PDB file of N, CA and C in Angstrom:
ATOM      1  N   MET L  17      56.084 115.935  67.121  1.00 53.00           N
ATOM      2  CA  MET L  17      57.519 115.834  67.085  1.00 53.00           C
ATOM      3  C   MET L  17      57.914 114.365  67.109  1.00 53.00           C
ATOM      4  N   ASP L  18      58.895 114.038  66.328  1.00 58.00           N
ATOM      5  CA  ASP L  18      59.389 112.665  66.258  1.00 58.00           C
ATOM      6  C   ASP L  18      60.039 112.277  67.576  1.00 58.00           C
ATOM      7  N   LYS L  19      59.655 111.111  68.107  1.00 57.00           N
ATOM      8  CA  LYS L  19      60.184 110.685  69.404  1.00 57.00           C
ATOM      9  C   LYS L  19      61.685 110.460  69.357  1.00 57.00           C
ATOM     10  N   LYS L  20      62.219 110.098  68.200  1.00 63.00           N
ATOM     11  CA  LYS L  20      63.659 109.867  68.091  1.00 63.00           C
ATOM     12  C   LYS L  20      64.448 111.161  68.201  1.00 63.00           C
ATOM     13  N   LYS L  21      63.832 112.285  67.832  1.00 68.00           N
ATOM     14  CA  LYS L  21      64.514 113.576  67.895  1.00 68.00           C
ATOM     15  C   LYS L  21      64.416 114.228  69.270  1.00 68.00           C
ATOM     16  N   GLN L  22      63.515 113.737  70.130  1.00 64.00           N
ATOM     17  CA  GLN L  22      63.351 114.317  71.456  1.00 64.00           C
ATOM     18  C   GLN L  22      64.518 113.920  72.353  1.00 64.00           C
ATOM     19  N   LYS L  23      64.878 114.823  73.218  1.00 74.00           N
ATOM     20  CA  LYS L  23      65.908 114.533  74.219  1.00 74.00           C
ATOM     21  C   LYS L  23      65.290 113.628  75.289  1.00 74.00           C
ATOM     22  N   PRO L  24      66.077 112.684  75.820  1.00 79.00           N
ATOM     23  CA  PRO L  24      65.521 111.756  76.825  1.00 79.00           C
ATOM     24  C   PRO L  24      64.981 112.471  78.057  1.00 79.00           C
ATOM     25  N   TYR L  25      65.641 113.525  78.503  1.00 82.00           N
ATOM     26  CA  TYR L  25      65.170 114.229  79.696  1.00 82.00           C
ATOM     27  C   TYR L  25      63.835 114.912  79.440  1.00 82.00           C
ATOM     28  N   TRP L  26      63.595 115.338  78.200  1.00 84.00           N
ATOM     29  CA  TRP L  26      62.324 115.981  77.878  1.00 84.00           C
ATOM     30  C   TRP L  26      61.185 114.957  77.943  1.00 84.00           C
ATOM     31  N   LEU L  27      61.438 113.748  77.475  1.00 82.00           N
ATOM     32  CA  LEU L  27      60.431 112.701  77.529  1.00 82.00           C
ATOM     33  C   LEU L  27      60.101 112.346  78.976  1.00 82.00           C
ATOM     34  N   VAL L  28      61.115 112.263  79.827  1.00 86.00           N
ATOM     35  CA  VAL L  28      60.897 111.988  81.256  1.00 86.00           C
ATOM     36  C   VAL L  28      60.103 113.126  81.891  1.00 86.00           C
ATOM     37  N   ALA L  29      60.446 114.358  81.558  1.00 87.00           N
ATOM     38  CA  ALA L  29      59.729 115.510  82.108  1.00 87.00           C
ATOM     39  C   ALA L  29      58.258 115.498  81.679  1.00 87.00           C
ATOM     40  N   GLN L  30      58.001 115.103  80.432  1.00 88.00           N
ATOM     41  CA  GLN L  30      56.622 115.020  79.954  1.00 88.00           C
ATOM     42  C   GLN L  30      55.841 113.968  80.728  1.00 88.00           C
ATOM     43  N   TRP L  31      56.451 112.819  80.983  1.00 87.00           N
ATOM     44  CA  TRP L  31      55.771 111.761  81.731  1.00 87.00           C
ATOM     45  C   TRP L  31      55.479 112.207  83.160  1.00 87.00           C
ATOM     46  N   PHE L  32      56.436 112.867  83.804  1.00 90.00           N
ATOM     47  CA  PHE L  32      56.201 113.328  85.172  1.00 90.00           C
ATOM     48  C   PHE L  32      55.119 114.399  85.221  1.00 90.00           C
ATOM     49  N   SER L  33      55.144 115.336  84.285  1.00 92.00           N
ATOM     50  CA  SER L  33      54.129 116.393  84.294  1.00 92.00           C
ATOM     51  C   SER L  33      52.745 115.823  83.984  1.00 92.00           C
ATOM     52  N   THR L  34      52.670 114.865  83.058  1.00 90.00           N
ATOM     53  CA  THR L  34      51.398 114.221  82.754  1.00 90.00           C
ATOM     54  C   THR L  34      50.876 113.458  83.967  1.00 90.00           C
ATOM     55  N   GLY L  35      51.763 112.727  84.631  1.00 89.00           N
ATOM     56  CA  GLY L  35      51.368 111.996  85.832  1.00 89.00           C
ATOM     57  C   GLY L  35      50.881 112.919  86.928  1.00 89.00           C
ATOM     58  N   PHE L  36      51.563 114.040  87.102  1.00 92.00           N
ATOM     59  CA  PHE L  36      51.145 115.013  88.113  1.00 92.00           C
ATOM     60  C   PHE L  36      49.764 115.579  87.785  1.00 92.00           C
ATOM     61  N   LEU L  37      49.547 115.952  86.530  1.00 92.00           N
ATOM     62  CA  LEU L  37      48.253 116.519  86.134  1.00 92.00           C
ATOM     63  C   LEU L  37      47.132 115.493  86.292  1.00 92.00           C
ATOM     64  N   TRP L  38      47.387 114.239  85.933  1.00 85.00           N
ATOM     65  CA  TRP L  38      46.375 113.198  86.114  1.00 85.00           C
ATOM     66  C   TRP L  38      46.072 113.000  87.586  1.00 85.00           C
ATOM     67  N   SER L  39      47.094 113.011  88.430  1.00 87.00           N
ATOM     68  CA  SER L  39      46.846 112.813  89.862  1.00 87.00           C
ATOM     69  C   SER L  39      46.002 113.954  90.426  1.00 87.00           C
ATOM     70  N   GLN L  40      46.275 115.181  89.997  1.00 91.00           N
ATOM     71  CA  GLN L  40      45.483 116.317  90.466  1.00 91.00           C
ATOM     72  C   GLN L  40      44.042 116.221  89.975  1.00 91.00           C
ATOM     73  N   TRP L  41      43.869 115.761  88.748  1.00 86.00           N
ATOM     74  CA  TRP L  41      42.528 115.584  88.194  1.00 86.00           C
ATOM     75  C   TRP L  41      41.755 114.552  89.009  1.00 86.00           C
ATOM     76  N   LEU L  42      42.403 113.417  89.327  1.00 83.00           N
ATOM     77  CA  LEU L  42      41.740 112.393  90.130  1.00 83.00           C
ATOM     78  C   LEU L  42      41.408 112.900  91.524  1.00 83.00           C
ATOM     79  N   ILE L  43      42.329 113.621  92.142  1.00 86.00           N
ATOM     80  CA  ILE L  43      42.088 114.168  93.480  1.00 86.00           C
ATOM     81  C   ILE L  43      40.879 115.096  93.461  1.00 86.00           C
ATOM     82  N   GLN L  44      40.792 115.943  92.446  1.00 90.00           N
ATOM     83  CA  GLN L  44      39.660 116.871  92.337  1.00 90.00           C
ATOM     84  C   GLN L  44      38.359 116.116  92.111  1.00 90.00           C
ATOM     85  N   ASP L  45      38.392 115.085  91.252  1.00 83.00           N
ATOM     86  CA  ASP L  45      37.193 114.280  91.023  1.00 83.00           C
ATOM     87  C   ASP L  45      36.733 113.600  92.308  1.00 83.00           C
ATOM     88  N   PHE L  46      37.661 112.990  93.031  1.00 81.00           N
ATOM     89  CA  PHE L  46      37.302 112.330  94.280  1.00 81.00           C
ATOM     90  C   PHE L  46      36.761 113.326  95.298  1.00 81.00           C
ATOM     91  N   ALA L  47      37.355 114.499  95.369  1.00 85.00           N
ATOM     92  CA  ALA L  47      36.864 115.516  96.306  1.00 85.00           C
ATOM     93  C   ALA L  47      35.437 115.914  95.968  1.00 85.00           C
ATOM     94  N   ASN L  48      35.143 116.085  94.676  1.00 85.00           N
ATOM     95  CA  ASN L  48      33.789 116.453  94.267  1.00 85.00           C
ATOM     96  C   ASN L  48      32.781 115.357  94.586  1.00 85.00           C
ATOM     97  N   ILE L  49      33.189 114.096  94.456  1.00 81.00           N
ATOM     98  CA  ILE L  49      32.279 112.984  94.736  1.00 81.00           C
ATOM     99  C   ILE L  49      32.118 112.770  96.231  1.00 81.00           C
ATOM    100  N   PHE L  50      33.203 112.819  96.980  1.00 80.00           N
ATOM    101  CA  PHE L  50      33.159 112.503  98.406  1.00 80.00           C
ATOM    102  C   PHE L  50      32.473 113.591  99.230  1.00 80.00           C
ATOM    103  N   VAL L  51      32.212 114.737  98.654  1.00 86.00           N
ATOM    104  CA  VAL L  51      31.446 115.773  99.343  1.00 86.00           C
ATOM    105  C   VAL L  51      30.057 115.258  99.698  1.00 86.00           C
ATOM    106  N   PHE L  52      29.529 114.368  98.869  1.00 83.00           N
ATOM    107  CA  PHE L  52      28.170 113.873  99.066  1.00 83.00           C
ATOM    108  C   PHE L  52      28.101 112.646  99.967  1.00 83.00           C
ATOM    109  N   LEU L  53      29.232 112.117 100.405  1.00 78.00           N
ATOM    110  CA  LEU L  53      29.254 110.968 101.301  1.00 78.00           C
ATOM    111  C   LEU L  53      29.252 111.440 102.749  1.00 78.00           C
ATOM    112  N   PRO L  54      28.908 110.561 103.673  1.00 80.00           N
ATOM    113  CA  PRO L  54      28.943 110.955 105.093  1.00 80.00           C
ATOM    114  C   PRO L  54      30.348 111.408 105.512  1.00 80.00           C
ATOM    115  N   ARG L  55      30.401 112.268 106.510  1.00 81.00           N
ATOM    116  CA  ARG L  55      31.683 112.821 106.959  1.00 81.00           C
ATOM    117  C   ARG L  55      32.599 111.765 107.571  1.00 81.00           C
ATOM    118  N   GLN L  56      32.029 110.804 108.234  1.00 86.00           N
ATOM    119  CA  GLN L  56      32.832 109.749 108.871  1.00 86.00           C
ATOM    120  C   GLN L  56      32.661 108.450 108.093  1.00 86.00           C
ATOM    121  N   LEU L  57      33.731 107.983 107.481  1.00 82.00           N
ATOM    122  CA  LEU L  57      33.707 106.719 106.757  1.00 82.00           C
ATOM    123  C   LEU L  57      34.683 105.751 107.414  1.00 82.00           C
ATOM    124  N   THR L  58      34.289 104.496 107.464  1.00 90.00           N
ATOM    125  CA  THR L  58      35.235 103.490 107.918  1.00 90.00           C
ATOM    126  C   THR L  58      36.197 103.198 106.769  1.00 90.00           C
ATOM    127  N   ILE L  59      37.264 102.511 107.080  1.00 92.00           N
ATOM    128  CA  ILE L  59      38.244 102.166 106.045  1.00 92.00           C
ATOM    129  C   ILE L  59      37.594 101.298 104.968  1.00 92.00           C
ATOM    130  N   SER L  60      36.739 100.370 105.362  1.00 93.00           N
ATOM    131  CA  SER L  60      36.091  99.501 104.371  1.00 93.00           C
ATOM    132  C   SER L  60      35.131 100.307 103.478  1.00 93.00           C
ATOM    133  N   GLU L  61      34.398 101.253 104.043  1.00 88.00           N
ATOM    134  CA  GLU L  61      33.509 102.104 103.233  1.00 88.00           C
ATOM    135  C   GLU L  61      34.312 102.951 102.255  1.00 88.00           C
ATOM    136  N   LEU L  62      35.420 103.487 102.720  1.00 85.00           N
ATOM    137  CA  LEU L  62      36.294 104.272 101.849  1.00 85.00           C
ATOM    138  C   LEU L  62      36.829 103.402 100.718  1.00 85.00           C
ATOM    139  N   GLY L  63      37.283 102.202 101.063  1.00 90.00           N
ATOM    140  CA  GLY L  63      37.807 101.286 100.051  1.00 90.00           C
ATOM    141  C   GLY L  63      36.771 100.923  99.013  1.00 90.00           C
ATOM    142  N   ILE L  64      35.555 100.628  99.469  1.00 91.00           N
ATOM    143  CA  ILE L  64      34.475 100.283  98.542  1.00 91.00           C
ATOM    144  C   ILE L  64      34.164 101.461  97.622  1.00 91.00           C
ATOM    145  N   ALA L  65      34.082 102.660  98.183  1.00 85.00           N
ATOM    146  CA  ALA L  65      33.788 103.849  97.374  1.00 85.00           C
ATOM    147  C   ALA L  65      34.883 104.078  96.334  1.00 85.00           C
ATOM    148  N   LEU L  66      36.146 103.933  96.732  1.00 85.00           N
ATOM    149  CA  LEU L  66      37.247 104.122  95.785  1.00 85.00           C
ATOM    150  C   LEU L  66      37.228 103.070  94.682  1.00 85.00           C
ATOM    151  N   ILE L  67      36.947 101.811  95.052  1.00 92.00           N
ATOM    152  CA  ILE L  67      36.887 100.745  94.053  1.00 92.00           C
ATOM    153  C   ILE L  67      35.768 101.001  93.052  1.00 92.00           C
ATOM    154  N   VAL L  68      34.601 101.424  93.538  1.00 90.00           N
ATOM    155  CA  VAL L  68      33.473 101.700  92.639  1.00 90.00           C
ATOM    156  C   VAL L  68      33.818 102.842  91.685  1.00 90.00           C
ATOM    157  N   ILE L  69      34.351 103.925  92.219  1.00 84.00           N
ATOM    158  CA  ILE L  69      34.669 105.091  91.385  1.00 84.00           C
ATOM    159  C   ILE L  69      35.750 104.753  90.364  1.00 84.00           C
ATOM    160  N   LEU L  70      36.813 104.085  90.808  1.00 85.00           N
ATOM    161  CA  LEU L  70      37.887 103.719  89.884  1.00 85.00           C
ATOM    162  C   LEU L  70      37.408 102.717  88.833  1.00 85.00           C
ATOM    163  N   SER L  71      36.492 101.836  89.204  1.00 91.00           N
ATOM    164  CA  SER L  71      35.932 100.878  88.238  1.00 91.00           C
ATOM    165  C   SER L  71      35.130 101.604  87.161  1.00 91.00           C
ATOM    166  N   ILE L  72      34.344 102.574  87.575  1.00 86.00           N
ATOM    167  CA  ILE L  72      33.568 103.362  86.598  1.00 86.00           C
ATOM    168  C   ILE L  72      34.507 104.117  85.664  1.00 86.00           C
ATOM    169  N   MET L  73      35.542 104.711  86.224  1.00 82.00           N
ATOM    170  CA  MET L  73      36.506 105.441  85.392  1.00 82.00           C
ATOM    171  C   MET L  73      37.244 104.495  84.446  1.00 82.00           C
ATOM    172  N   ALA L  74      37.593 103.305  84.914  1.00 86.00           N
ATOM    173  CA  ALA L  74      38.264 102.320  84.064  1.00 86.00           C
ATOM    174  C   ALA L  74      37.359 101.914  82.901  1.00 86.00           C
ATOM    175  N   TYR L  75      36.070 101.749  83.189  1.00 88.00           N
ATOM    176  CA  TYR L  75      35.124 101.412  82.126  1.00 88.00           C
ATOM    177  C   TYR L  75      35.058 102.530  81.089  1.00 88.00           C
ATOM    178  N   ILE L  76      34.990 103.771  81.550  1.00 82.00           N
ATOM    179  CA  ILE L  76      34.926 104.910  80.628  1.00 82.00           C
ATOM    180  C   ILE L  76      36.182 104.959  79.755  1.00 82.00           C
ATOM    181  N   PHE L  77      37.344 104.731  80.356  1.00 82.00           N
ATOM    182  CA  PHE L  77      38.584 104.703  79.576  1.00 82.00           C
ATOM    183  C   PHE L  77      38.587 103.537  78.591  1.00 82.00           C
ATOM    184  N   ASN L  78      38.043 102.395  79.019  1.00 85.00           N
ATOM    185  CA  ASN L  78      38.020 101.216  78.163  1.00 85.00           C
ATOM    186  C   ASN L  78      37.168 101.438  76.922  1.00 85.00           C
ATOM    187  N   VAL L  79      36.062 102.135  77.063  1.00 85.00           N
ATOM    188  CA  VAL L  79      35.204 102.417  75.907  1.00 85.00           C
ATOM    189  C   VAL L  79      35.594 103.733  75.232  1.00 85.00           C
ATOM    190  N   LYS L  80      36.724 104.271  75.622  1.00 79.00           N
ATOM    191  CA  LYS L  80      37.292 105.490  75.023  1.00 79.00           C
ATOM    192  C   LYS L  80      36.322 106.662  75.053  1.00 79.00           C
ATOM    193  N   GLY L  81      35.584 106.790  76.147  1.00 76.00           N
ATOM    194  CA  GLY L  81      34.689 107.922  76.322  1.00 76.00           C
ATOM    195  C   GLY L  81      33.278 107.681  75.822  1.00 76.00           C
ATOM    196  N   GLY L  82      33.097 106.672  74.984  1.00 77.00           N
ATOM    197  CA  GLY L  82      31.766 106.333  74.490  1.00 77.00           C
ATOM    198  C   GLY L  82      31.110 107.458  73.715  1.00 77.00           C
ATOM    199  N   ASN L  83      29.812 107.584  73.887  1.00 80.00           N
ATOM    200  CA  ASN L  83      29.027 108.578  73.141  1.00 80.00           C
ATOM    201  C   ASN L  83      29.431 110.004  73.479  1.00 80.00           C
ATOM    202  N   ILE L  84      29.813 110.236  74.725  1.00 78.00           N
ATOM    203  CA  ILE L  84      30.212 111.595  75.114  1.00 78.00           C
ATOM    204  C   ILE L  84      31.439 112.028  74.324  1.00 78.00           C
ATOM    205  N   GLN L  85      32.412 111.123  74.166  1.00 77.00           N
ATOM    206  CA  GLN L  85      33.615 111.466  73.411  1.00 77.00           C
ATOM    207  C   GLN L  85      33.302 111.728  71.947  1.00 77.00           C
ATOM    208  N   LYS L  86      32.322 111.005  71.393  1.00 79.00           N
ATOM    209  CA  LYS L  86      31.921 111.252  70.004  1.00 79.00           C
ATOM    210  C   LYS L  86      31.391 112.669  69.848  1.00 79.00           C
ATOM    211  N   ILE L  87      30.601 113.128  70.818  1.00 79.00           N
ATOM    212  CA  ILE L  87      30.066 114.491  70.771  1.00 79.00           C
ATOM    213  C   ILE L  87      31.194 115.501  70.880  1.00 79.00           C
ATOM    214  N   VAL L  88      32.123 115.275  71.817  1.00 75.00           N
ATOM    215  CA  VAL L  88      33.258 116.191  71.985  1.00 75.00           C
ATOM    216  C   VAL L  88      34.077 116.262  70.701  1.00 75.00           C
ATOM    217  N   ASN L  89      34.345 115.102  70.096  1.00 76.00           N
ATOM    218  CA  ASN L  89      35.122 115.087  68.852  1.00 76.00           C
ATOM    219  C   ASN L  89      34.413 115.826  67.729  1.00 76.00           C
ATOM    220  N   SER L  90      33.092 115.682  67.632  1.00 78.00           N
ATOM    221  CA  SER L  90      32.361 116.384  66.576  1.00 78.00           C
ATOM    222  C   SER L  90      32.386 117.888  66.807  1.00 78.00           C
ATOM    223  N   GLU L  91      32.349 118.312  68.070  1.00 73.00           N
ATOM    224  CA  GLU L  91      32.422 119.739  68.374  1.00 73.00           C
ATOM    225  C   GLU L  91      33.814 120.292  68.069  1.00 73.00           C
ATOM    226  N   ILE L  92      34.832 119.513  68.344  1.00 70.00           N
ATOM    227  CA  ILE L  92      36.201 119.965  68.073  1.00 70.00           C
ATOM    228  C   ILE L  92      36.407 120.160  66.583  1.00 70.00           C
ATOM    229  N   LYS L  93      35.817 119.271  65.778  1.00 65.00           N
ATOM    230  CA  LYS L  93      35.965 119.382  64.326  1.00 65.00           C
ATOM    231  C   LYS L  93      35.392 120.699  63.806  1.00 65.00           C
ATOM    232  N   HIS L  94      34.386 121.221  64.495  1.00 62.00           N
ATOM    233  CA  HIS L  94      33.730 122.442  64.043  1.00 62.00           C
ATOM    234  C   HIS L  94      34.280 123.689  64.726  1.00 62.00           C
ATOM    235  N   ALA L  95      35.195 123.510  65.660  1.00 58.00           N
ATOM    236  CA  ALA L  95      35.725 124.655  66.399  1.00 58.00           C
ATOM    237  C   ALA L  95      36.646 125.483  65.510  1.00 58.00           C
ATOM    238  N   ALA L  96      36.516 126.782  65.648  1.00 54.00           N
ATOM    239  CA  ALA L  96      37.399 127.684  64.918  1.00 54.00           C
ATOM    240  C   ALA L  96      38.501 128.158  65.847  1.00 54.00           C
ATOM    241  N   HIS L  97      39.302 127.226  66.283  1.00 56.00           N
ATOM    242  CA  HIS L  97      40.373 127.516  67.228  1.00 56.00           C
ATOM    243  C   HIS L  97      41.711 127.230  66.565  1.00 56.00           C
ATOM    244  N   PRO L  98      42.712 128.085  66.752  1.00 58.00           N
ATOM    245  CA  PRO L  98      43.989 127.870  66.052  1.00 58.00           C
ATOM    246  C   PRO L  98      44.675 126.557  66.407  1.00 58.00           C
ATOM    247  N   PHE L  99      44.409 125.999  67.570  1.00 58.00           N
ATOM    248  CA  PHE L  99      45.041 124.750  67.960  1.00 58.00           C
ATOM    249  C   PHE L  99      44.305 123.532  67.403  1.00 58.00           C
ATOM    250  N   CYS L 100      43.160 123.750  66.771  1.00 54.00           N
ATOM    251  CA  CYS L 100      42.359 122.645  66.238  1.00 54.00           C
ATOM    252  C   CYS L 100      42.477 122.556  64.720  1.00 54.00           C
ATOM    253  N   ASN L 101      43.585 122.977  64.173  1.00 53.00           N
ATOM    254  CA  ASN L 101      43.719 123.004  62.714  1.00 53.00           C
ATOM    255  C   ASN L 101      44.112 121.667  62.119  1.00 53.00           C
ATOM    256  N   ASN L 102      44.223 120.613  62.915  1.00 51.00           N
ATOM    257  CA  ASN L 102      44.598 119.320  62.360  1.00 51.00           C
ATOM    258  C   ASN L 102      43.379 118.486  61.980  1.00 51.00           C
ATOM    259  N   TYR L 103      42.201 119.074  61.964  1.00 46.00           N
ATOM    260  CA  TYR L 103      40.993 118.336  61.575  1.00 46.00           C
ATOM    261  C   TYR L 103      40.503 118.797  60.241  1.00 46.00           C
TER     262      TYR L 103
END
């Protein structure tokens, strides 16, 4: 849809819903990772763990998924799904 034709409130709603979904995704990822860490962490240990995890995620975003994304894209091209008809 053309951005000029969208209502401003719809664009704001899309940004808020996207932000909410991303935050939930990050929370779930952190929960899955922190299960393997000791139960009691100091603030500095928590900070270091968060910095390491966020740095790895930033790298993955920077390389746009790398080889894994190439595989996903090739699989999507071959998918017989009605929502994948733009390939």
